[in-house]
């Protein structure tokens, strides 16, 4: 265990040295990305909900569960962080270059990384609710986790644990709540409230020409007689 922590210390120093060697605009981009990534995940949640309004009840259920599962990932990460009082590397690592951003206040512990837990949870939750988007969400989450080391406020093991923890919690929540939430969506879609139906979506619609076909067949049969 000590060897792994020593390795994490060395990786932290290497990443921070690299960060200081990059152009100023790149450093600013990394600083912005640590927060902008959260907003982009939020935008994807909204897009996933919107596209699922005409999808199946299960698709809508998964779209609604995605942000909820991400919130659970954050709660579990924050709970674990309060139990493991690991000091931030920007204060603990002797001889480390200055962090690119202000070091969080004492008591805002380092392990695991909440940003990484949120990113990992969002990446997996979106991947489970939106087929094919995993190729976008997973790189986003990894870049977001790396940026936390890059700006100097987390160890590599903090962000690695955060990604895994968040992704695992999101996966379990999505699996456990899929059926009951699907039932709730089906109930909402049959509601008499227009606002509720609008939020849940009406589900797949049957094309007008499809519903007309049986009638035409019926008339043809009657004509044959």
mmCIF file of C-alpha atoms in Angstrom:
data_model
loop_
_atom_site.group_PDB
_atom_site.id
_atom_site.type_symbol
_atom_site.label_atom_id
_atom_site.label_comp_id
_atom_site.label_asym_id
_atom_site.label_seq_id
_atom_site.Cartn_x
_atom_site.Cartn_y
_atom_site.Cartn_z
ATOM 1 C CA UNK A 1 0.000 0.000 0.000
ATOM 2 C CA UNK A 2 2.802 2.400 0.877
ATOM 3 C CA UNK A 3 4.449 1.638 -2.459
ATOM 4 C CA UNK A 4 1.248 2.550 -4.294
ATOM 5 C CA UNK A 5 0.986 5.821 -2.378
ATOM 6 C CA UNK A 6 4.618 6.603 -3.141
ATOM 7 C CA UNK A 7 3.944 5.921 -6.803
ATOM 8 C CA UNK A 8 0.929 8.237 -6.657
ATOM 9 C CA UNK A 9 3.104 10.957 -5.105
ATOM 10 C CA UNK A 10 5.651 10.635 -7.903
ATOM 11 C CA UNK A 11 2.961 10.671 -10.568
ATOM 12 C CA UNK A 12 1.458 13.758 -8.974
ATOM 13 C CA UNK A 13 4.809 15.538 -9.130
ATOM 14 C CA UNK A 14 5.341 14.465 -12.738
ATOM 15 C CA UNK A 15 1.896 15.671 -13.810
ATOM 16 C CA UNK A 16 2.277 18.983 -11.990
ATOM 17 C CA UNK A 17 5.728 19.538 -13.501
ATOM 18 C CA UNK A 18 4.201 18.866 -16.905
ATOM 19 C CA UNK A 19 1.346 21.266 -16.129
ATOM 20 C CA UNK A 20 3.786 24.081 -15.383
ATOM 21 C CA UNK A 21 5.581 23.445 -18.675
ATOM 22 C CA UNK A 22 2.435 23.911 -20.760
ATOM 23 C CA UNK A 23 1.321 27.248 -22.275
ATOM 24 C CA UNK A 24 -0.759 29.536 -20.105
ATOM 25 C CA UNK A 25 -3.827 29.130 -22.344
ATOM 26 C CA UNK A 26 -3.672 25.355 -21.895
ATOM 27 C CA UNK A 27 -3.511 25.744 -18.114
ATOM 28 C CA UNK A 28 -6.580 27.982 -18.224
ATOM 29 C CA UNK A 29 -8.364 25.424 -20.383
ATOM 30 C CA UNK A 30 -7.648 22.706 -17.815
ATOM 31 C CA UNK A 31 -8.910 24.934 -14.993
ATOM 32 C CA UNK A 32 -12.131 25.662 -16.870
ATOM 33 C CA UNK A 33 -12.659 22.028 -17.850
ATOM 34 C CA UNK A 34 -12.705 20.875 -14.205
ATOM 35 C CA UNK A 35 -16.029 22.724 -13.835
ATOM 36 C CA UNK A 36 -17.249 22.945 -17.435
ATOM 37 C CA UNK A 37 -17.284 19.159 -17.667
ATOM 38 C CA UNK A 38 -20.013 19.059 -15.009
ATOM 39 C CA UNK A 39 -22.150 21.477 -17.025
ATOM 40 C CA UNK A 40 -21.683 19.431 -20.192
ATOM 41 C CA UNK A 41 -22.787 16.278 -18.407
ATOM 42 C CA UNK A 42 -25.851 18.186 -17.218
ATOM 43 C CA UNK A 43 -26.613 19.226 -20.793
ATOM 44 C CA UNK A 44 -26.339 15.585 -21.891
ATOM 45 C CA UNK A 45 -28.810 14.567 -19.171
ATOM 46 C CA UNK A 46 -31.316 17.066 -20.569
ATOM 47 C CA UNK A 47 -30.690 15.932 -24.138
ATOM 48 C CA UNK A 48 -31.139 12.298 -23.076
ATOM 49 C CA UNK A 49 -34.449 13.088 -21.390
ATOM 50 C CA UNK A 50 -35.701 15.028 -24.415
ATOM 51 C CA UNK A 51 -34.849 12.308 -26.930
ATOM 52 C CA UNK A 52 -36.487 9.663 -24.709
ATOM 53 C CA UNK A 53 -39.875 11.423 -24.649
ATOM 54 C CA UNK A 54 -40.784 9.553 -27.823
ATOM 55 C CA UNK A 55 -39.021 6.373 -26.788
ATOM 56 C CA UNK A 56 -40.154 3.383 -24.777
ATOM 57 C CA UNK A 57 -41.054 3.656 -21.109
ATOM 58 C CA UNK A 58 -37.843 1.859 -20.210
ATOM 59 C CA UNK A 59 -35.785 4.321 -22.260
ATOM 60 C CA UNK A 60 -37.415 7.233 -20.449
ATOM 61 C CA UNK A 61 -36.887 5.528 -17.096
ATOM 62 C CA UNK A 62 -33.165 5.156 -17.765
ATOM 63 C CA UNK A 63 -32.925 8.769 -18.937
ATOM 64 C CA UNK A 64 -34.566 9.946 -15.708
ATOM 65 C CA UNK A 65 -32.406 7.665 -13.603
ATOM 66 C CA UNK A 66 -29.122 8.896 -15.115
ATOM 67 C CA UNK A 67 -28.871 12.158 -13.113
ATOM 68 C CA UNK A 68 -30.264 10.435 -10.016
ATOM 69 C CA UNK A 69 -27.624 7.710 -10.226
ATOM 70 C CA UNK A 70 -24.964 10.389 -10.648
ATOM 71 C CA UNK A 71 -26.220 12.141 -7.516
ATOM 72 C CA UNK A 72 -25.938 8.854 -5.606
ATOM 73 C CA UNK A 73 -22.353 8.543 -6.820
ATOM 74 C CA UNK A 74 -21.566 11.967 -5.382
ATOM 75 C CA UNK A 75 -23.262 11.201 -2.043
ATOM 76 C CA UNK A 76 -21.324 7.964 -1.596
ATOM 77 C CA UNK A 77 -18.059 9.698 -2.530
ATOM 78 C CA UNK A 78 -18.696 12.554 -0.105
ATOM 79 C CA UNK A 79 -19.557 10.099 2.660
ATOM 80 C CA UNK A 80 -16.349 8.169 2.090
ATOM 81 C CA UNK A 81 -14.337 11.386 1.962
ATOM 82 C CA UNK A 82 -15.604 12.357 5.409
ATOM 83 C CA UNK A 83 -14.312 9.061 6.787
ATOM 84 C CA UNK A 84 -10.855 9.201 5.172
ATOM 85 C CA UNK A 85 -9.123 12.418 6.187
ATOM 86 C CA UNK A 86 -6.507 12.542 3.448
ATOM 87 C CA UNK A 87 -4.814 15.921 3.112
ATOM 88 C CA UNK A 88 -4.668 17.572 -0.280
ATOM 89 C CA UNK A 89 -1.412 17.027 -2.185
ATOM 90 C CA UNK A 90 -1.044 20.781 -2.707
ATOM 91 C CA UNK A 91 -0.291 20.965 1.026
ATOM 92 C CA UNK A 92 1.055 17.501 1.789
ATOM 93 C CA UNK A 93 3.641 16.795 -0.919
ATOM 94 C CA UNK A 94 6.957 18.353 0.063
ATOM 95 C CA UNK A 95 8.716 20.244 -2.716
ATOM 96 C CA UNK A 96 5.756 20.130 -5.097
ATOM 97 C CA UNK A 97 5.291 23.055 -7.497
ATOM 98 C CA UNK A 98 2.439 25.401 -6.674
ATOM 99 C CA UNK A 99 -0.998 24.213 -7.749
ATOM 100 C CA UNK A 100 -2.524 26.009 -10.713
ATOM 101 C CA UNK A 101 -5.612 26.834 -8.633
ATOM 102 C CA UNK A 102 -6.104 27.705 -4.990
ATOM 103 C CA UNK A 103 -5.631 24.719 -2.714
ATOM 104 C CA UNK A 104 -8.990 23.830 -1.102
ATOM 105 C CA UNK A 105 -9.392 24.786 2.552
ATOM 106 C CA UNK A 106 -8.220 22.500 5.309
ATOM 107 C CA UNK A 107 -10.934 19.946 6.029
ATOM 108 C CA UNK A 108 -11.916 19.624 2.376
ATOM 109 C CA UNK A 109 -10.238 16.250 2.107
ATOM 110 C CA UNK A 110 -8.685 14.703 -0.960
ATOM 111 C CA UNK A 111 -9.795 11.052 -1.171
ATOM 112 C CA UNK A 112 -11.770 10.244 -3.219
ATOM 113 C CA UNK A 113 -12.202 12.996 -5.777
ATOM 114 C CA UNK A 114 -15.828 14.116 -5.860
ATOM 115 C CA UNK A 115 -15.402 15.621 -9.332
ATOM 116 C CA UNK A 116 -14.127 12.279 -10.591
ATOM 117 C CA UNK A 117 -16.907 10.352 -8.850
ATOM 118 C CA UNK A 118 -19.521 12.575 -10.484
ATOM 119 C CA UNK A 119 -17.807 12.242 -13.861
ATOM 120 C CA UNK A 120 -17.523 8.458 -13.583
ATOM 121 C CA UNK A 121 -21.140 8.107 -12.481
ATOM 122 C CA UNK A 122 -22.411 10.395 -15.239
ATOM 123 C CA UNK A 123 -20.371 8.602 -17.895
ATOM 124 C CA UNK A 124 -21.739 5.169 -16.969
ATOM 125 C CA UNK A 125 -25.303 6.349 -16.350
ATOM 126 C CA UNK A 126 -25.449 8.089 -19.715
ATOM 127 C CA UNK A 127 -23.878 5.101 -21.447
ATOM 128 C CA UNK A 128 -26.600 2.850 -20.006
ATOM 129 C CA UNK A 129 -29.409 5.194 -21.029
ATOM 130 C CA UNK A 130 -28.133 6.379 -24.419
ATOM 131 C CA UNK A 131 -26.721 3.748 -26.743
ATOM 132 C CA UNK A 132 -23.471 4.701 -28.432
ATOM 133 C CA UNK A 133 -22.685 7.754 -26.298
ATOM 134 C CA UNK A 134 -20.136 5.854 -24.206
ATOM 135 C CA UNK A 135 -17.460 6.896 -26.720
ATOM 136 C CA UNK A 136 -18.086 10.503 -25.681
ATOM 137 C CA UNK A 137 -18.850 10.223 -21.984
ATOM 138 C CA UNK A 138 -15.971 7.982 -20.904
ATOM 139 C CA UNK A 139 -13.231 10.180 -22.485
ATOM 140 C CA UNK A 140 -14.953 13.206 -20.945
ATOM 141 C CA UNK A 141 -14.843 11.594 -17.513
ATOM 142 C CA UNK A 142 -11.196 10.556 -17.837
ATOM 143 C CA UNK A 143 -10.163 14.045 -18.974
ATOM 144 C CA UNK A 144 -12.108 15.584 -16.122
ATOM 145 C CA UNK A 145 -10.397 13.306 -13.599
ATOM 146 C CA UNK A 146 -6.964 14.014 -15.083
ATOM 147 C CA UNK A 147 -7.606 17.751 -14.938
ATOM 148 C CA UNK A 148 -7.976 17.523 -11.153
ATOM 149 C CA UNK A 149 -4.425 16.169 -10.909
ATOM 150 C CA UNK A 150 -3.226 18.593 -13.587
ATOM 151 C CA UNK A 151 -4.337 21.660 -11.623
ATOM 152 C CA UNK A 152 -2.732 20.213 -8.492
ATOM 153 C CA UNK A 153 -5.619 19.503 -6.111
ATOM 154 C CA UNK A 154 -5.756 15.689 -6.221
ATOM 155 C CA UNK A 155 -3.476 12.661 -6.232
ATOM 156 C CA UNK A 156 -3.803 10.190 -9.123
ATOM 157 C CA UNK A 157 -5.213 7.578 -6.725
ATOM 158 C CA UNK A 158 -7.915 10.051 -5.651
ATOM 159 C CA UNK A 159 -9.271 10.460 -9.160
ATOM 160 C CA UNK A 160 -8.885 6.786 -10.069
ATOM 161 C CA UNK A 161 -10.889 5.746 -7.019
ATOM 162 C CA UNK A 162 -13.450 8.452 -7.744
ATOM 163 C CA UNK A 163 -14.009 7.267 -11.319
ATOM 164 C CA UNK A 164 -14.409 3.629 -10.277
ATOM 165 C CA UNK A 165 -16.609 4.406 -7.273
ATOM 166 C CA UNK A 166 -18.906 6.734 -9.176
ATOM 167 C CA UNK A 167 -19.238 4.369 -12.120
ATOM 168 C CA UNK A 168 -19.986 1.385 -9.871
ATOM 169 C CA UNK A 169 -22.605 3.225 -7.825
ATOM 170 C CA UNK A 170 -24.310 4.528 -10.973
ATOM 171 C CA UNK A 171 -24.377 1.045 -12.500
ATOM 172 C CA UNK A 172 -25.950 -0.476 -9.378
ATOM 173 C CA UNK A 173 -28.556 2.276 -9.049
ATOM 174 C CA UNK A 174 -29.527 2.033 -12.708
ATOM 175 C CA UNK A 175 -29.899 -1.746 -12.479
ATOM 176 C CA UNK A 176 -31.803 -1.721 -9.185
ATOM 177 C CA UNK A 177 -34.261 1.072 -10.009
ATOM 178 C CA UNK A 178 -34.907 0.379 -13.701
ATOM 179 C CA UNK A 179 -38.114 -1.663 -13.291
ATOM 180 C CA UNK A 180 -39.894 0.438 -10.659
ATOM 181 C CA UNK A 181 -39.099 3.681 -12.481
ATOM 182 C CA UNK A 182 -40.311 2.152 -15.756
ATOM 183 C CA UNK A 183 -43.631 1.403 -14.043
ATOM 184 C CA UNK A 184 -43.801 4.994 -12.814
ATOM 185 C CA UNK A 185 -43.178 6.288 -16.340
ATOM 186 C CA UNK A 186 -45.957 4.094 -17.722
ATOM 187 C CA UNK A 187 -48.306 5.458 -15.067
ATOM 188 C CA UNK A 188 -47.257 9.031 -15.821
ATOM 189 C CA UNK A 189 -47.822 8.553 -19.541
ATOM 190 C CA UNK A 190 -51.405 7.488 -18.900
ATOM 191 C CA UNK A 191 -52.064 10.460 -16.609
ATOM 192 C CA UNK A 192 -54.826 12.965 -17.305
ATOM 193 C CA UNK A 193 -52.435 15.806 -16.497
ATOM 194 C CA UNK A 194 -50.982 17.316 -19.660
ATOM 195 C CA UNK A 195 -47.933 18.589 -17.740
ATOM 196 C CA UNK A 196 -47.146 15.113 -16.400
ATOM 197 C CA UNK A 197 -47.554 13.540 -19.829
ATOM 198 C CA UNK A 198 -45.348 16.232 -21.377
ATOM 199 C CA UNK A 199 -42.592 15.541 -18.848
ATOM 200 C CA UNK A 200 -42.785 11.769 -19.228
ATOM 201 C CA UNK A 201 -43.342 11.925 -22.973
ATOM 202 C CA UNK A 202 -46.050 10.155 -24.924
ATOM 203 C CA UNK A 203 -43.805 7.329 -26.005
ATOM 204 C CA UNK A 204 -43.556 5.844 -29.503
ATOM 205 C CA UNK A 205 -46.266 7.054 -31.864
ATOM 206 C CA UNK A 206 -47.911 4.862 -34.490
ATOM 207 C CA UNK A 207 -47.753 6.395 -37.990
ATOM 208 C CA UNK A 208 -51.134 7.300 -39.457
ATOM 209 C CA UNK A 209 -50.578 5.160 -42.542
ATOM 210 C CA UNK A 210 -49.877 2.130 -40.341
ATOM 211 C CA UNK A 211 -53.218 2.452 -38.575
ATOM 212 C CA UNK A 212 -55.004 2.834 -41.933
ATOM 213 C CA UNK A 213 -53.669 -0.412 -43.378
ATOM 214 C CA UNK A 214 -55.950 -2.820 -41.462
ATOM 215 C CA UNK A 215 -59.022 -0.874 -42.621
ATOM 216 C CA UNK A 216 -57.937 -1.087 -46.233
ATOM 217 C CA UNK A 217 -57.339 -4.811 -45.869
ATOM 218 C CA UNK A 218 -60.757 -5.204 -44.269
ATOM 219 C CA UNK A 219 -62.477 -3.312 -47.080
ATOM 220 C CA UNK A 220 -60.617 -5.405 -49.628
ATOM 221 C CA UNK A 221 -61.793 -8.588 -47.956
ATOM 222 C CA UNK A 222 -65.384 -7.369 -47.874
ATOM 223 C CA UNK A 223 -65.143 -6.468 -51.549
ATOM 224 C CA UNK A 224 -63.944 -9.953 -52.349
ATOM 225 C CA UNK A 225 -67.046 -11.419 -50.821
#
